[in-house]
Short mmCIF file of C-alpha atoms in Angstrom, two decimals:
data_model
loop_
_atom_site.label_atom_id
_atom_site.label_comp_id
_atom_site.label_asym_id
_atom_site.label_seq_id
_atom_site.Cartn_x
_atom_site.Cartn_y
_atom_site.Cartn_z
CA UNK L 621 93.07 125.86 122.88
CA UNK L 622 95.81 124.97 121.02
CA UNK L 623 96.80 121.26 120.86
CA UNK L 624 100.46 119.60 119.87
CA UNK L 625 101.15 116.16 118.40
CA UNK L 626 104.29 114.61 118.94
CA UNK L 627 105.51 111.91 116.56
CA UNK L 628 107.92 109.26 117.39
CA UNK L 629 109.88 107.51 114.42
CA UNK L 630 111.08 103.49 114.53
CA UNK L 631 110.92 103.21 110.77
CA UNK L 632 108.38 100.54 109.89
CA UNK L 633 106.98 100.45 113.61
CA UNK L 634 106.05 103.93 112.59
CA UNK L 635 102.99 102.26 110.55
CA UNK L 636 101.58 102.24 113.94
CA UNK L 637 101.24 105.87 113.98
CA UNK L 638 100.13 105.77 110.39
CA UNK L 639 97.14 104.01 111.33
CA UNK L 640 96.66 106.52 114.37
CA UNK L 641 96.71 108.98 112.08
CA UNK L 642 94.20 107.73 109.86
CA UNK L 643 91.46 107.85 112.79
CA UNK L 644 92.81 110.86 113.56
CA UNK L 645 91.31 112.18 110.20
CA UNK L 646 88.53 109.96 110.16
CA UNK L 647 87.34 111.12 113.83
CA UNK L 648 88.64 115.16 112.75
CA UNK L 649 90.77 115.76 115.50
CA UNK L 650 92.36 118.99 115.14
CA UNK L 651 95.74 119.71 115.81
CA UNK L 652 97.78 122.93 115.60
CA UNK L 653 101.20 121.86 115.73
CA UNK L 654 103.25 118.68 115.24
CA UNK L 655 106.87 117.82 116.16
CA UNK L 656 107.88 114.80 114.37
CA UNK L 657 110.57 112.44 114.20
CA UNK L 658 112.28 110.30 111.38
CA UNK L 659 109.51 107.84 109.90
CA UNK L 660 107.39 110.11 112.02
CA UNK L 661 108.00 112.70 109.86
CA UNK L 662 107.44 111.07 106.39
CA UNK L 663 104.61 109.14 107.78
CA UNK L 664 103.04 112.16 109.82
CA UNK L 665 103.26 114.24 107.14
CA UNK L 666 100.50 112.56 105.53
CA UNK L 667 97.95 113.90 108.21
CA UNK L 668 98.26 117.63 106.93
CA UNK L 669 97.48 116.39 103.89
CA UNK L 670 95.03 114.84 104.58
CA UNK L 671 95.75 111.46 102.61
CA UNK L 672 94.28 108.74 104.37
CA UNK L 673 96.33 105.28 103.82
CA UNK L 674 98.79 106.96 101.73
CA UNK L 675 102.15 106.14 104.11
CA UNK L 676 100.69 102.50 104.01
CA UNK L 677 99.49 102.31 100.30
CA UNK L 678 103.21 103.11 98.86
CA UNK L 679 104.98 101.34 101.68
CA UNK L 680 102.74 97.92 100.53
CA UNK L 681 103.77 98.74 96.68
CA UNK L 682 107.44 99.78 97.15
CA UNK L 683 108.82 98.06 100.12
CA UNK L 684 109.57 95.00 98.01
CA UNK L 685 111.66 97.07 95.24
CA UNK L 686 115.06 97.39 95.07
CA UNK L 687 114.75 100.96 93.93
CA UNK L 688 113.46 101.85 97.10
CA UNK L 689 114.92 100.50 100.16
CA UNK L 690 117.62 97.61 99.69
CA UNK L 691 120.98 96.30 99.92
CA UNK L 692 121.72 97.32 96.78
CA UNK L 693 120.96 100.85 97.15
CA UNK L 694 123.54 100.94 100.16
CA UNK L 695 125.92 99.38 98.11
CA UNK L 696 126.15 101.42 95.36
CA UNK L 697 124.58 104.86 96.46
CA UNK L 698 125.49 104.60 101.03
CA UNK L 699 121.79 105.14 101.54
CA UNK L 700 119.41 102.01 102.33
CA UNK L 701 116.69 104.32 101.79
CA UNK L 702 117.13 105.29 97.82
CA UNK L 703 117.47 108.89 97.76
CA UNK L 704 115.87 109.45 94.22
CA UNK L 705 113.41 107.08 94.55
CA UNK L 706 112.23 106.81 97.83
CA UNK L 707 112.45 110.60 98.17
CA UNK L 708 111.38 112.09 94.55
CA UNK L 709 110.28 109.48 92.79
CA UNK L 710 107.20 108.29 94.72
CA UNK L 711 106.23 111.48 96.31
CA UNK L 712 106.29 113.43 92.95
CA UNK L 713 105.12 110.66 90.52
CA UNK L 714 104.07 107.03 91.55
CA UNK L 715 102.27 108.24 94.61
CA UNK L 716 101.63 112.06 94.53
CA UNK L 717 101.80 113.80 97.95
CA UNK L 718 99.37 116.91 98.13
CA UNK L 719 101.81 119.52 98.91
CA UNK L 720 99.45 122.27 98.92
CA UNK L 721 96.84 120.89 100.56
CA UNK L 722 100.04 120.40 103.01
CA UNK L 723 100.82 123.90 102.76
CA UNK L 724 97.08 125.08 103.66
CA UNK L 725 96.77 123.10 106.37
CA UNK L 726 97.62 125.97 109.44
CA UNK L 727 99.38 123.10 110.83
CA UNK L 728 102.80 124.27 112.00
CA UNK L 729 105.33 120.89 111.28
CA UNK L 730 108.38 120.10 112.57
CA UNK L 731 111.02 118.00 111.62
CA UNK L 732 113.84 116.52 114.67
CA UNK L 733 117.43 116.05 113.00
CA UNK L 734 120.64 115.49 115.11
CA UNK L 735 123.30 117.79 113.63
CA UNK L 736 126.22 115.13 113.34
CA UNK L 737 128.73 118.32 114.32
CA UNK L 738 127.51 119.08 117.21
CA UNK L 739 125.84 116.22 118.20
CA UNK L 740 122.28 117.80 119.64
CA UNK L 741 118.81 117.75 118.21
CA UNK L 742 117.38 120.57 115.82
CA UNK L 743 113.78 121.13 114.83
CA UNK L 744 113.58 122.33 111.57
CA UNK L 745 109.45 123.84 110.20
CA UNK L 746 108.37 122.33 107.17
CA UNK L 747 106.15 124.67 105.42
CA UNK L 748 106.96 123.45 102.07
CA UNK L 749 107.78 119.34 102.07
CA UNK L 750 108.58 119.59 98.15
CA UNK L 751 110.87 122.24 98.28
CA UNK L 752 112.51 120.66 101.80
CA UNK L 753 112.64 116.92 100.97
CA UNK L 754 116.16 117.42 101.98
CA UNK L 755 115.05 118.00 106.00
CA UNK L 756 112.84 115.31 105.28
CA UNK L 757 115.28 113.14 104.46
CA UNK L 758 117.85 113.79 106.86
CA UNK L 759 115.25 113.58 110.03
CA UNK L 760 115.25 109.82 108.62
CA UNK L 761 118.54 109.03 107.77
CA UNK L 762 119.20 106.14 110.18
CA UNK L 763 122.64 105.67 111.08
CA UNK L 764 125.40 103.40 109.74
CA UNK L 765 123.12 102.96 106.58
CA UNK L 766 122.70 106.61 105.50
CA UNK L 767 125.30 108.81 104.27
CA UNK L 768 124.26 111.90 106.00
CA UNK L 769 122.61 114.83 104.58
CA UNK L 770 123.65 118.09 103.72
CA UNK L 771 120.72 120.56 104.15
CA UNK L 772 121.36 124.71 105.05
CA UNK L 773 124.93 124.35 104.90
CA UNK L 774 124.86 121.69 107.80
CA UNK L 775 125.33 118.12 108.38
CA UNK L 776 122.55 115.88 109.88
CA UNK L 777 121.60 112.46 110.30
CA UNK L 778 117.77 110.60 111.93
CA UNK L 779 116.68 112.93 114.70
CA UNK L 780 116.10 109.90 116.51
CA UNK L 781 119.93 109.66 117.31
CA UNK L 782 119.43 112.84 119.50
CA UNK L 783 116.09 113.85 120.63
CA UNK L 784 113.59 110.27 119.80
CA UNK L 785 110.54 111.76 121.45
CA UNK L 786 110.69 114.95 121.44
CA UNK L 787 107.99 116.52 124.11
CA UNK L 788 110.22 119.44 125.54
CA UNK L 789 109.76 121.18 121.71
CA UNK L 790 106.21 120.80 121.19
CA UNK L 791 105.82 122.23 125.26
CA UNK L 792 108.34 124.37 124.30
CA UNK L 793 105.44 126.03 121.55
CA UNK L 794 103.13 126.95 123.57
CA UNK L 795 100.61 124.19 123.40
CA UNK L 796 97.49 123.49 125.88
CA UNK L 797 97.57 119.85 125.22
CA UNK L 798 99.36 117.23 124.14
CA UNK L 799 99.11 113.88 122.14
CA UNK L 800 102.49 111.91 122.30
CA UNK L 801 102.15 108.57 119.76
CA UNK L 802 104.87 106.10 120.45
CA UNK L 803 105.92 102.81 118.64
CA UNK L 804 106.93 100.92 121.13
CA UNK L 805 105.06 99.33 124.06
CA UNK L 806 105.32 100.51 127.78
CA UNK L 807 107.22 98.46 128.63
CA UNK L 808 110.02 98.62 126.21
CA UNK L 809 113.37 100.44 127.26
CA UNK L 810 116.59 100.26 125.05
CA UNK L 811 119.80 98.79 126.03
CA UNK L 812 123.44 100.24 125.56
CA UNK L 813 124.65 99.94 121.93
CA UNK L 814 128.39 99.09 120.24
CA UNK L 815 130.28 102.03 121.36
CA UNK L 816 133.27 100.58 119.30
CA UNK L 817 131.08 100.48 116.55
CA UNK L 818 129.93 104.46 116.93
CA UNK L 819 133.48 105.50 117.68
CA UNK L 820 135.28 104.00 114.18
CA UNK L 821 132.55 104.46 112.03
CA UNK L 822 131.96 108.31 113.03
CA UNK L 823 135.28 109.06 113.86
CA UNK L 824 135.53 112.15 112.29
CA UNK L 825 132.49 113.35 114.49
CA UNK L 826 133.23 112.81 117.78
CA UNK L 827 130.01 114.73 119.24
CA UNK L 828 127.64 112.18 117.37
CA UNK L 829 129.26 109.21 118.41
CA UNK L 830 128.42 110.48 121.92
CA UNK L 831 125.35 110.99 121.46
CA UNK L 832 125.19 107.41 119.76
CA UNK L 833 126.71 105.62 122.89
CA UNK L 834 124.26 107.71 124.96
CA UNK L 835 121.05 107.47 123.41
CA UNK L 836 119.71 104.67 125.22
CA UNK L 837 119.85 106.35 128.60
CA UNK L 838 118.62 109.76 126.81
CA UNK L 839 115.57 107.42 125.41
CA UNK L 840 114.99 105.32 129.30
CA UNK L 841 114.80 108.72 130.30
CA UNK L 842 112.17 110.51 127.99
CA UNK L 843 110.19 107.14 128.93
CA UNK L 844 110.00 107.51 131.97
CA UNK L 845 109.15 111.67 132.04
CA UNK L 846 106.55 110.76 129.76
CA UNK L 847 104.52 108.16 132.08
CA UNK L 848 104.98 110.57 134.68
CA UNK L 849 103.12 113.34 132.68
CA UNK L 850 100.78 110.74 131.54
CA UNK L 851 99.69 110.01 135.08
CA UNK L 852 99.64 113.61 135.94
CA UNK L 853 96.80 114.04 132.90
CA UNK L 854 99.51 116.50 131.61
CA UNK L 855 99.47 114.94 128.23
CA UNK L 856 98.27 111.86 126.22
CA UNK L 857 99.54 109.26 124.50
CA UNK L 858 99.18 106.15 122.45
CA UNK L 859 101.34 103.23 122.33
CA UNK L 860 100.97 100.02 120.71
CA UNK L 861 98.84 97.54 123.19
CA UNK L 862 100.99 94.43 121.94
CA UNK L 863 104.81 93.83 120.81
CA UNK L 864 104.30 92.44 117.21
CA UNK L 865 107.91 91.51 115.51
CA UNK L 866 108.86 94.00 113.06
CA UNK L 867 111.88 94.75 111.71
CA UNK L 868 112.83 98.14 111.16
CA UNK L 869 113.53 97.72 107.11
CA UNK L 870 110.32 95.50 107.28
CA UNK L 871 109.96 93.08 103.73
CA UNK L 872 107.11 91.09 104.80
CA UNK L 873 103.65 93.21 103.56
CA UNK L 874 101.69 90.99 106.71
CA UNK L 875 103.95 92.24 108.82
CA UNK L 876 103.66 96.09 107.78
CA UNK L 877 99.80 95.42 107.53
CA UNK L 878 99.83 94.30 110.99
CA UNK L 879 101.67 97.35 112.70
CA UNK L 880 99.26 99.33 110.60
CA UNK L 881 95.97 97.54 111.39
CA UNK L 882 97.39 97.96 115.59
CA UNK L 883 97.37 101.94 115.04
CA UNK L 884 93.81 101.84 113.72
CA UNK L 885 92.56 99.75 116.64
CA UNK L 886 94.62 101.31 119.42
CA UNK L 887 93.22 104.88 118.38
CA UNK L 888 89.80 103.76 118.06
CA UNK L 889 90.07 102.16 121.56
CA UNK L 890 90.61 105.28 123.25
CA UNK L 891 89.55 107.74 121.37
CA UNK L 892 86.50 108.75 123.81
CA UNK L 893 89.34 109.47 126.12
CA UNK L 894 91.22 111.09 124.13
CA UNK L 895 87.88 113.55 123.20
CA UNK L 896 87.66 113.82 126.64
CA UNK L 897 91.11 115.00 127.38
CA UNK L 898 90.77 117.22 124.69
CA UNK L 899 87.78 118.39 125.82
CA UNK L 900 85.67 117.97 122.76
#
């Protein structure tokens, strides 16, 4: 039986899912494929390597430095997230990621990015983060605040802009079940953005901006497909029990350690459910 993970992003909401993940490992639950999403991605990406409280170790150190994400960094480099640091620094030095214990994992991992062209999602594999940080960082490179990325000869931008939960890939591979870990609570639906905003700052992609002014009905949407499969036992997810106020670029370490400590008690809540949807 093969089972598929689908991983939403939300930047630092996506601590949520880091603590998931974290009883994921804890409890063993295997998983054969994962489809993730912006902070999804660099969050989720922890759980093939099996590095328990990494995502929220580094976050807790970093998040206060201006070398990592600030207002300086989009000042003088475009990118709130610092590309050097954020992306090479900590993962190859301050806080080593375990690429090969990554690469061993027989976990196939996917990465959502919204080609800024053509406006539509793409799901690049990650079988080697280190020699793709590029994908990695253009699933997360939010909008407005990131330049975009250049990776393959394309031009992308946060996958969230285009597919934010993205269920139809991971079905799409085959899988006999499904986990689907959200960062925001059921009832949570987004509202229409600036479309002024989306059509003068992406001018020059006309596609994207589209997609921009769109995504909230896109996202209502996916919401709604997913309780339906939910009720249907088709798949299962987990979705924090409580709105806690978090910002997105999150400074306050309670705050962070919060969203985090939420993950670890949501999963443990239903884990025997989940066991028993996967049939353990």
């Amino acid at each position: 039986m093969k089972i598929g993970l689908v991983l939403e992003g939300g930047a630092m909401r996506g601590m949520f899912t880091a603590g998931v993940l974290d009883v994921f490992l804890d409890e063993k639950i295997k998983i054969d494929s994962i489809v993730s999403v912006s902070a999804g991605a660099l969050f989720g990406a922890n759980f093939p390597s099996q590095q328990k409280g990494r995502a929220l170790r580094y976050n807790k150190q970093f998040l206060n430095d201006k070398r990592y994400i600030s207002l300086q960094s989009w000042l003088t480099t475009g990118n709130v997230v610092n590309k050097e640091f954020a992306f090479y620094d900590v993962p190859f030095k301050y806080d080593p990621f375990d690429n090969e214990r990554f690469k061993q994992s027989g976990i196939d991992f996917y990465a959502t990015v919204t080609n800024v062209v053509t406006g539509k999602a793409e799901y690049i594999k990650i079988t080697d983060p280190f020699v793709q940080m590029e994908a990695l960082r253009a699933t997360s490179a939010m909008p407005y605040v990131s330049k975009v990325v250049e990776y393959n000869n394309q031009l992308y931008l946060d996958g969230g802009i285009a597919d934010s939960i993205p269920i139809e890939k991971c079905q799409a591979l085959g899988m006999d079940k499904m986990i689907v870990i959200l960062t925001r609570p059921l009832e949570y639906r987004k509202t229409p953005s600036n479309k002024l905003m989306s059509k003068l700052f992406y001018y020059r992609y006309p596609n994207l901006a589209r997609t921009l002014d769109n995504r909230y009905q896109e996202y209502n949407q996916k919401v709604e497909k997913i309780i339906g499969l939910e009720k249907e036992g088709k798949i299962f997810v987990i979705r924090p029990s409580q709105t806690l106020a978090i910002k997105r670029i999150e400074k306050d370490l309670s705050k962070v350690q919060a969203m985090y400590d939420l993950g670890v008690s949501d999963a443990r809540n239903v884990m025997e459910k989940l066991k028993v949807y996967l049939e353990y």
